Every structure is written in structure tokens, then in C-alpha cells.
PDB file of C-alpha atoms in Angstrom:
ATOM      1  CA  UNK A   1       5.627   6.712  52.278  1.00  0.00           C
ATOM      2  CA  UNK A   2       5.828  10.457  51.848  1.00  0.00           C
ATOM      3  CA  UNK A   3       8.869  10.545  54.119  1.00  0.00           C
ATOM      4  CA  UNK A   4      10.463   7.642  52.252  1.00  0.00           C
ATOM      5  CA  UNK A   5      10.009   9.428  48.941  1.00  0.00           C
ATOM      6  CA  UNK A   6      11.222  12.747  50.350  1.00  0.00           C
ATOM      7  CA  UNK A   7      14.401  11.211  51.768  1.00  0.00           C
ATOM      8  CA  UNK A   8      15.310   8.716  49.033  1.00  0.00           C
ATOM      9  CA  UNK A   9      13.537  10.008  45.897  1.00  0.00           C
ATOM     10  CA  UNK A  10      16.331  12.181  44.505  1.00  0.00           C
ATOM     11  CA  UNK A  11      19.282   9.901  45.277  1.00  0.00           C
ATOM     12  CA  UNK A  12      17.368   6.937  43.879  1.00  0.00           C
ATOM     13  CA  UNK A  13      16.455   8.889  40.728  1.00  0.00           C
ATOM     14  CA  UNK A  14      20.114   9.829  40.205  1.00  0.00           C
ATOM     15  CA  UNK A  15      21.129   6.182  40.570  1.00  0.00           C
ATOM     16  CA  UNK A  16      18.410   4.960  38.199  1.00  0.00           C
ATOM     17  CA  UNK A  17      19.249   7.634  35.607  1.00  0.00           C
ATOM     18  CA  UNK A  18      22.704   6.054  35.318  1.00  0.00           C
ATOM     19  CA  UNK A  19      21.147   2.602  34.959  1.00  0.00           C
ATOM     20  CA  UNK A  20      18.757   3.745  32.218  1.00  0.00           C
ATOM     21  CA  UNK A  21      21.392   5.590  30.235  1.00  0.00           C
ATOM     22  CA  UNK A  22      19.905   8.996  31.023  1.00  0.00           C
ATOM     23  CA  UNK A  23      16.336   8.168  29.990  1.00  0.00           C
ATOM     24  CA  UNK A  24      14.508  10.365  32.499  1.00  0.00           C
ATOM     25  CA  UNK A  25      10.992   9.074  31.770  1.00  0.00           C
ATOM     26  CA  UNK A  26      12.063   5.473  32.168  1.00  0.00           C
ATOM     27  CA  UNK A  27      14.015   6.353  35.321  1.00  0.00           C
ATOM     28  CA  UNK A  28      10.982   8.083  36.851  1.00  0.00           C
ATOM     29  CA  UNK A  29       8.847   5.033  36.064  1.00  0.00           C
ATOM     30  CA  UNK A  30      11.422   2.797  37.755  1.00  0.00           C
ATOM     31  CA  UNK A  31      11.532   5.021  40.849  1.00  0.00           C
ATOM     32  CA  UNK A  32       7.741   4.967  41.080  1.00  0.00           C
ATOM     33  CA  UNK A  33       7.663   1.176  40.746  1.00  0.00           C
ATOM     34  CA  UNK A  34      10.408   0.907  43.383  1.00  0.00           C
ATOM     35  CA  UNK A  35       8.421   3.054  45.798  1.00  0.00           C
ATOM     36  CA  UNK A  36       5.278   0.983  45.180  1.00  0.00           C
ATOM     37  CA  UNK A  37       7.214  -2.177  45.963  1.00  0.00           C
ATOM     38  CA  UNK A  38       8.627  -0.559  49.099  1.00  0.00           C
ATOM     39  CA  UNK A  39       5.099   0.349  50.175  1.00  0.00           C
ATOM     40  CA  UNK A  40       3.893  -3.214  49.535  1.00  0.00           C
ATOM     41  CA  UNK A  41       6.868  -4.605  51.456  1.00  0.00           C
ATOM     42  CA  UNK A  42       6.778  -2.067  54.279  1.00  0.00           C
ATOM     43  CA  UNK A  43       6.295  -4.833  56.844  1.00  0.00           C
ATOM     44  CA  UNK A  44       9.596  -6.447  55.714  1.00  0.00           C
ATOM     45  CA  UNK A  45      11.723  -3.288  55.783  1.00  0.00           C
ATOM     46  CA  UNK A  46      14.078  -2.837  58.708  1.00  0.00           C
ATOM     47  CA  UNK A  47      13.070   0.377  60.478  1.00  0.00           C
ATOM     48  CA  UNK A  48      16.337   0.381  62.423  1.00  0.00           C
ATOM     49  CA  UNK A  49      18.540   0.258  59.320  1.00  0.00           C
ATOM     50  CA  UNK A  50      20.856   3.222  58.851  1.00  0.00           C
ATOM     51  CA  UNK A  51      19.629   3.649  55.270  1.00  0.00           C
ATOM     52  CA  UNK A  52      17.054   2.017  53.026  1.00  0.00           C
ATOM     53  CA  UNK A  53      18.868   3.206  49.905  1.00  0.00           C
ATOM     54  CA  UNK A  54      20.741  -0.096  49.356  1.00  0.00           C
ATOM     55  CA  UNK A  55      17.454  -2.038  49.406  1.00  0.00           C
ATOM     56  CA  UNK A  56      15.748   0.526  47.145  1.00  0.00           C
ATOM     57  CA  UNK A  57      18.716   0.534  44.757  1.00  0.00           C
ATOM     58  CA  UNK A  58      18.642  -3.261  44.519  1.00  0.00           C
ATOM     59  CA  UNK A  59      14.921  -3.246  43.754  1.00  0.00           C
ATOM     60  CA  UNK A  60      15.362  -0.473  41.179  1.00  0.00           C
ATOM     61  CA  UNK A  61      18.276  -2.305  39.520  1.00  0.00           C
ATOM     62  CA  UNK A  62      16.171  -5.470  39.237  1.00  0.00           C
ATOM     63  CA  UNK A  63      13.309  -3.485  37.702  1.00  0.00           C
ATOM     64  CA  UNK A  64      15.662  -2.000  35.105  1.00  0.00           C
ATOM     65  CA  UNK A  65      17.075  -5.450  34.303  1.00  0.00           C
ATOM     66  CA  UNK A  66      13.570  -6.879  33.958  1.00  0.00           C
ATOM     67  CA  UNK A  67      12.582  -4.005  31.662  1.00  0.00           C
ATOM     68  CA  UNK A  68      15.662  -4.551  29.493  1.00  0.00           C
ATOM     69  CA  UNK A  69      14.989  -8.270  29.256  1.00  0.00           C
ATOM     70  CA  UNK A  70      11.370  -7.595  28.326  1.00  0.00           C
ATOM     71  CA  UNK A  71      12.462  -5.173  25.583  1.00  0.00           C
ATOM     72  CA  UNK A  72      15.076  -7.599  24.243  1.00  0.00           C
ATOM     73  CA  UNK A  73      12.597 -10.467  24.149  1.00  0.00           C
ATOM     74  CA  UNK A  74      10.656  -8.771  21.341  1.00  0.00           C
ATOM     75  CA  UNK A  75      12.105  -7.524  18.065  1.00  0.00           C
ATOM     76  CA  UNK A  76      12.731  -3.816  18.017  1.00  0.00           C
ATOM     77  CA  UNK A  77       9.938  -1.793  16.488  1.00  0.00           C
ATOM     78  CA  UNK A  78      10.916  -0.139  13.248  1.00  0.00           C
ATOM     79  CA  UNK A  79       8.290   2.538  12.977  1.00  0.00           C
ATOM     80  CA  UNK A  80       6.401   3.336   9.792  1.00  0.00           C
ATOM     81  CA  UNK A  81       9.234   4.956   7.823  1.00  0.00           C
ATOM     82  CA  UNK A  82      10.318   1.832   5.897  1.00  0.00           C
ATOM     83  CA  UNK A  83       6.688   0.867   5.258  1.00  0.00           C
ATOM     84  CA  UNK A  84       5.937   4.184   3.577  1.00  0.00           C
ATOM     85  CA  UNK A  85       8.675   3.538   0.999  1.00  0.00           C
ATOM     86  CA  UNK A  86       7.669  -0.059   0.363  1.00  0.00           C
ATOM     87  CA  UNK A  87       5.920  -0.695  -2.920  1.00  0.00           C
ATOM     88  CA  UNK A  88       2.596  -2.431  -2.511  1.00  0.00           C
ATOM     89  CA  UNK A  89       1.503  -4.462  -5.504  1.00  0.00           C
ATOM     90  CA  UNK A  90      -1.981  -3.321  -6.395  1.00  0.00           C
ATOM     91  CA  UNK A  91      -2.308  -5.363  -9.585  1.00  0.00           C
ATOM     92  CA  UNK A  92      -2.340  -2.277 -11.806  1.00  0.00           C
ATOM     93  CA  UNK A  93       1.132  -2.940 -13.220  1.00  0.00           C
ATOM     94  CA  UNK A  94       0.202  -6.549 -13.982  1.00  0.00           C
ATOM     95  CA  UNK A  95      -2.990  -5.411 -15.678  1.00  0.00           C
ATOM     96  CA  UNK A  96      -1.156  -2.834 -17.795  1.00  0.00           C
ATOM     97  CA  UNK A  97       1.507  -5.379 -18.698  1.00  0.00           C
ATOM     98  CA  UNK A  98      -1.124  -7.905 -19.813  1.00  0.00           C
ATOM     99  CA  UNK A  99      -2.884  -5.258 -21.929  1.00  0.00           C
ATOM    100  CA  UNK A 100       0.381  -4.295 -23.641  1.00  0.00           C
ATOM    101  CA  UNK A 101       1.315  -7.941 -24.263  1.00  0.00           C
ATOM    102  CA  UNK A 102      -2.180  -8.660 -25.625  1.00  0.00           C
ATOM    103  CA  UNK A 103      -1.898  -5.746 -28.050  1.00  0.00           C
ATOM    104  CA  UNK A 104       1.576  -6.873 -29.102  1.00  0.00           C
ATOM    105  CA  UNK A 105       0.281 -10.399 -29.704  1.00  0.00           C
ATOM    106  CA  UNK A 106      -2.469  -8.996 -31.932  1.00  0.00           C
ATOM    107  CA  UNK A 107       0.243  -7.400 -34.062  1.00  0.00           C
ATOM    108  CA  UNK A 108       1.650 -10.869 -34.882  1.00  0.00           C
ATOM    109  CA  UNK A 109       0.509 -13.007 -37.764  1.00  0.00           C
ATOM    110  CA  UNK A 110      -2.170 -15.598 -36.974  1.00  0.00           C
ATOM    111  CA  UNK A 111       0.341 -18.447 -37.461  1.00  0.00           C
ATOM    112  CA  UNK A 112       2.783 -16.890 -34.982  1.00  0.00           C
ATOM    113  CA  UNK A 113       0.019 -16.208 -32.436  1.00  0.00           C
ATOM    114  CA  UNK A 114      -1.213 -19.779 -32.797  1.00  0.00           C
ATOM    115  CA  UNK A 115       2.189 -21.349 -32.187  1.00  0.00           C
ATOM    116  CA  UNK A 116       2.902 -19.101 -29.157  1.00  0.00           C
ATOM    117  CA  UNK A 117      -0.528 -19.881 -27.773  1.00  0.00           C
ATOM    118  CA  UNK A 118       0.173 -23.623 -27.960  1.00  0.00           C
ATOM    119  CA  UNK A 119       3.757 -23.589 -26.653  1.00  0.00           C
ATOM    120  CA  UNK A 120       3.689 -20.839 -24.041  1.00  0.00           C
ATOM    121  CA  UNK A 121       0.139 -20.287 -22.888  1.00  0.00           C
ATOM    122  CA  UNK A 122      -1.000 -23.900 -23.044  1.00  0.00           C
ATOM    123  CA  UNK A 123       2.455 -25.128 -21.959  1.00  0.00           C
ATOM    124  CA  UNK A 124       2.764 -27.792 -24.647  1.00  0.00           C
ATOM    125  CA  UNK A 125       6.034 -29.194 -25.855  1.00  0.00           C
ATOM    126  CA  UNK A 126       7.118 -28.583 -29.451  1.00  0.00           C
ATOM    127  CA  UNK A 127       6.123 -32.140 -30.358  1.00  0.00           C
ATOM    128  CA  UNK A 128       2.684 -31.781 -28.723  1.00  0.00           C
ATOM    129  CA  UNK A 129       2.102 -28.412 -30.411  1.00  0.00           C
ATOM    130  CA  UNK A 130       3.095 -29.875 -33.793  1.00  0.00           C
ATOM    131  CA  UNK A 131       0.673 -32.774 -33.338  1.00  0.00           C
ATOM    132  CA  UNK A 132      -2.142 -30.460 -32.206  1.00  0.00           C
ATOM    133  CA  UNK A 133      -1.593 -27.955 -35.039  1.00  0.00           C
ATOM    134  CA  UNK A 134      -0.964 -30.651 -37.655  1.00  0.00           C
ATOM    135  CA  UNK A 135       2.353 -29.203 -38.813  1.00  0.00           C
ATOM    136  CA  UNK A 136       5.924 -30.543 -38.720  1.00  0.00           C
ATOM    137  CA  UNK A 137       8.059 -30.113 -35.562  1.00  0.00           C
ATOM    138  CA  UNK A 138      10.641 -28.055 -37.469  1.00  0.00           C
ATOM    139  CA  UNK A 139       7.932 -25.634 -38.571  1.00  0.00           C
ATOM    140  CA  UNK A 140       6.795 -25.175 -34.954  1.00  0.00           C
ATOM    141  CA  UNK A 141      10.382 -24.477 -33.872  1.00  0.00           C
ATOM    142  CA  UNK A 142      10.991 -21.888 -36.579  1.00  0.00           C
ATOM    143  CA  UNK A 143       7.610 -20.209 -36.039  1.00  0.00           C
ATOM    144  CA  UNK A 144       8.299 -19.948 -32.293  1.00  0.00           C
ATOM    145  CA  UNK A 145      11.696 -18.401 -33.041  1.00  0.00           C
ATOM    146  CA  UNK A 146      10.332 -15.823 -35.483  1.00  0.00           C
ATOM    147  CA  UNK A 147       7.209 -15.197 -33.389  1.00  0.00           C
ATOM    148  CA  UNK A 148       9.343 -14.324 -30.372  1.00  0.00           C
ATOM    149  CA  UNK A 149      11.466 -11.972 -32.470  1.00  0.00           C
ATOM    150  CA  UNK A 150       8.352 -10.284 -33.837  1.00  0.00           C
ATOM    151  CA  UNK A 151       6.843 -10.084 -30.359  1.00  0.00           C
ATOM    152  CA  UNK A 152      10.016  -8.453 -29.012  1.00  0.00           C
ATOM    153  CA  UNK A 153       9.847  -5.820 -31.769  1.00  0.00           C
ATOM    154  CA  UNK A 154       6.128  -5.240 -31.124  1.00  0.00           C
ATOM    155  CA  UNK A 155       6.779  -4.781 -27.415  1.00  0.00           C
ATOM    156  CA  UNK A 156       9.667  -2.368 -28.060  1.00  0.00           C
ATOM    157  CA  UNK A 157       7.370  -0.315 -30.267  1.00  0.00           C
ATOM    158  CA  UNK A 158       5.041  -0.025 -27.282  1.00  0.00           C
ATOM    159  CA  UNK A 159       7.828   1.124 -24.992  1.00  0.00           C
ATOM    160  CA  UNK A 160       8.498  -2.208 -23.237  1.00  0.00           C
ATOM    161  CA  UNK A 161      12.186  -3.003 -22.902  1.00  0.00           C
ATOM    162  CA  UNK A 162      13.715  -6.254 -21.643  1.00  0.00           C
TER     163      UNK A 162
END
């Protein structure tokens, strides 16, 4: 094995470097794997052959192809760079938003709060809200309109913009 590596190591490494696009570490790994396979198949090698380089080159080429197929079978790893820039929702923004909206709702008149509570938070139709509140449908519609305008102003006063 030592003689095999001494005779064919450098030419095989040069050949594999071309196959791996100049990646020396990968090429060295391929040469080592090729030599291991030659050692395991020593009983099949022709001792009378003029050169074992063609057999070694074929084995090395197949190893490189197998490695490339293995790499292409999985998605390429992206590293952690994009993850560091990704925003992770921690719930703090939602909490702050709910506090600001709650304060803005408290700034509304009780009638406006009541109609928004029925239509938006309890998800009732205008007709259902009118029945539940005991007021005409038209009154619910106008209160919702003016309540939303007042809420928008209250939110703008607190620095919230649409």
C-alpha cells in the first residue's frame, strides 16, 4: 500500500483536484477513499498491469460523482446569516398594540365603545347588535361610523398610524 500511494498518490491527487474544482480538502478525502478501496480490492488488481492509474482514476471519479449526488440530494445549507436578520415574533408588539388600542377605546364615549364591542369584538351583524342593544339599525350604523372615526383619532394621538 505504501508503494501504491508513493507511486500514484500525486498523479491521482492532481486528477482529483480537477474533478473537485480545486477543492484540495475534498480531493485529499477522495484520494484517501480511493486508496482504501484499492487496499480492500487488492486481490482483484492486476499486478502485471503497466499502470494502476486508470483503475484508480475510475474509482476516484465515481467517488466524486457519488459525493456530488449526495450533496445535490439535500438542499444547500444557508448558514445562520439570514436567520440572524429574521424577526422573531415574541408577542411584545402584539401586547403593546393591544394596550394602545385598549387605551384608545377608553377614550371613546360609552355608546361608541358599546357598539364597537358588539359589532367587532363579538362579531355580530348590525341587525344583531341593534336587537341586542335595543336601538334602531340606523343608529348602530351611524355609531359604528363615528366610533371608528373617533378611534382613528385616538390612535393617531397615541402615535399609531394606519
